[in-house]
PDB file of C-alpha atoms in Angstrom:
ATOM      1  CA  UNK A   1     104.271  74.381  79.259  1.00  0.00           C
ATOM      2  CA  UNK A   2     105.722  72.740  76.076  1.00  0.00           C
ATOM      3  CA  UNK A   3     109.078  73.925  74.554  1.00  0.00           C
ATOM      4  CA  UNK A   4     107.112  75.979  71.499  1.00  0.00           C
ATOM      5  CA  UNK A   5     104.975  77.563  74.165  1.00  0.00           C
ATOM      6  CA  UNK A   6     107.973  78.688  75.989  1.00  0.00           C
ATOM      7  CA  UNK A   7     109.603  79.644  72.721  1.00  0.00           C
ATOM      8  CA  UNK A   8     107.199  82.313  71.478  1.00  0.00           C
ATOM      9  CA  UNK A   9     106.614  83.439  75.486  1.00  0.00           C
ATOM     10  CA  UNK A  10     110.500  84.300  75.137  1.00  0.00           C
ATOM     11  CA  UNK A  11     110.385  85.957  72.101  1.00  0.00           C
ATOM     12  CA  UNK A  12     107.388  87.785  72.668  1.00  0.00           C
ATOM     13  CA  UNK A  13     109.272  89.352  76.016  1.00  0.00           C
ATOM     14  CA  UNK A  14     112.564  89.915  73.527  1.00  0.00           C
ATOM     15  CA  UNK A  15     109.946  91.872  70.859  1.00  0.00           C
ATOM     16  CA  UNK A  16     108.442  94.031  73.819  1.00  0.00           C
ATOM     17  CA  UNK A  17     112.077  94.793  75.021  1.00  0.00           C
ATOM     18  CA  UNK A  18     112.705  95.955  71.649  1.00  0.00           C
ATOM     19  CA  UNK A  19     109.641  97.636  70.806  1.00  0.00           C
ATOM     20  CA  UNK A  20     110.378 100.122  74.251  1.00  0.00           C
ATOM     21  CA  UNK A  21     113.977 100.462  73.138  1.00  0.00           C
ATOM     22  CA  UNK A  22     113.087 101.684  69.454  1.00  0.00           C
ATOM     23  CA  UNK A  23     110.693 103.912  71.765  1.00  0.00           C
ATOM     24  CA  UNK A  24     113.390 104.885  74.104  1.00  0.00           C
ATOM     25  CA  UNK A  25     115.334 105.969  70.911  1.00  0.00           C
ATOM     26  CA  UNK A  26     112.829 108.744  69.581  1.00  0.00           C
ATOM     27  CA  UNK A  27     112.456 110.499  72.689  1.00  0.00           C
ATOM     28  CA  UNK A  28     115.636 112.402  72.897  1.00  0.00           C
ATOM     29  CA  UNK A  29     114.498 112.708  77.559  1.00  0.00           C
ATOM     30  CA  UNK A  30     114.833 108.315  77.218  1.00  0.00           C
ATOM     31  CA  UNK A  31     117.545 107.858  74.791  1.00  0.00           C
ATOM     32  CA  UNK A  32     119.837 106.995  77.097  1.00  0.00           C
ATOM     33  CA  UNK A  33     117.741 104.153  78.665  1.00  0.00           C
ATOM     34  CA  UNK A  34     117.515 102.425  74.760  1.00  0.00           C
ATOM     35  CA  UNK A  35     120.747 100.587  75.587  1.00  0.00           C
ATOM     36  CA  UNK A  36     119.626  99.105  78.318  1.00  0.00           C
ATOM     37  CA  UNK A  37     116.568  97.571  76.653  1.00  0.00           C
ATOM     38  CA  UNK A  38     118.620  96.064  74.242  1.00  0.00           C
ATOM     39  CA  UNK A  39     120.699  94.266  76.608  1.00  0.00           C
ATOM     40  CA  UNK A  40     117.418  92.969  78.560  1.00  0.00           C
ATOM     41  CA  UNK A  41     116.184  91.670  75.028  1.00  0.00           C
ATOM     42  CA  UNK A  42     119.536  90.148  74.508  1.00  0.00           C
ATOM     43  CA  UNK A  43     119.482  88.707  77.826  1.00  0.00           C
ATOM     44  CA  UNK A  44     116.300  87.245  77.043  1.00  0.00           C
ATOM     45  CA  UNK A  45     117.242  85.746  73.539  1.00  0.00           C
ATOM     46  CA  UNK A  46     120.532  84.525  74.834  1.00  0.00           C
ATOM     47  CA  UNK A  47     120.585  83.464  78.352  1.00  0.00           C
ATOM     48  CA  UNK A  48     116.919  82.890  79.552  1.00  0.00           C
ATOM     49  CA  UNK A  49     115.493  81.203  76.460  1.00  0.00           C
ATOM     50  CA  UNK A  50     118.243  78.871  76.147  1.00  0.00           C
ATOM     51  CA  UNK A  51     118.240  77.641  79.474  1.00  0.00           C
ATOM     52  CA  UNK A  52     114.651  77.522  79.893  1.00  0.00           C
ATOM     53  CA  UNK A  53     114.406  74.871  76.863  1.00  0.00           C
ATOM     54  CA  UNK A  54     114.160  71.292  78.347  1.00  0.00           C
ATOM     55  CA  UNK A  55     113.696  72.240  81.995  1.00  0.00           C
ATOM     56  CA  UNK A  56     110.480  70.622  83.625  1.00  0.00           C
ATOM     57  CA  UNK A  57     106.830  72.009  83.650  1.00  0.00           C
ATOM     58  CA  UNK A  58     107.018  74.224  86.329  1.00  0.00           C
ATOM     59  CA  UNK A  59     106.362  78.147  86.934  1.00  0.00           C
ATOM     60  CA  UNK A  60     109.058  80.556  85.851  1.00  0.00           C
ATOM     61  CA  UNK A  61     108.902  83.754  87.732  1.00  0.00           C
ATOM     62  CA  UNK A  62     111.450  86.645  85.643  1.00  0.00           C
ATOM     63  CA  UNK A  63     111.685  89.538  87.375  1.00  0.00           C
ATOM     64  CA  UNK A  64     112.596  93.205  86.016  1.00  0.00           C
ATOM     65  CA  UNK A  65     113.928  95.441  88.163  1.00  0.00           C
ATOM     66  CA  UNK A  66     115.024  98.650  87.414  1.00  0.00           C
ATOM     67  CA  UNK A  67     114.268 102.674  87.421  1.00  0.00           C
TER      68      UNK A  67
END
């Protein structure tokens, strides 16, 4: 997978994490669970994504655990 690929794969992930906090947010039952999202999509943006860029073609597996 090319570097651009990998790119908007990343920052698709980062949009969904964001997109289910902002959903987290307006139900008052998952508000609490809204900070959590944003540090997976900050996780994603900062950590992952970076250190994905120039590693060789093979599979990622990312794993989310959680409740």
């Amino acid at each position: 997978m090319d570097s651009a690929a990998l790119r908007l794969h990343t920052a698709a992930l980062a949009d969904d994490f964001a997109w289910l906090e902002q959903h987290c947010r307006n139900r008052p039952a998952l508000a609490e669970r809204a900070g959590e999202l944003r540090l997976a999509a900050a996780l994603v943006r900062n950590v992952i994504a970076p250190s994905i860029e120039g590693q060789p073609d093979v599979p990622l597996h990312v794993v989310v655990v959680g409740g």
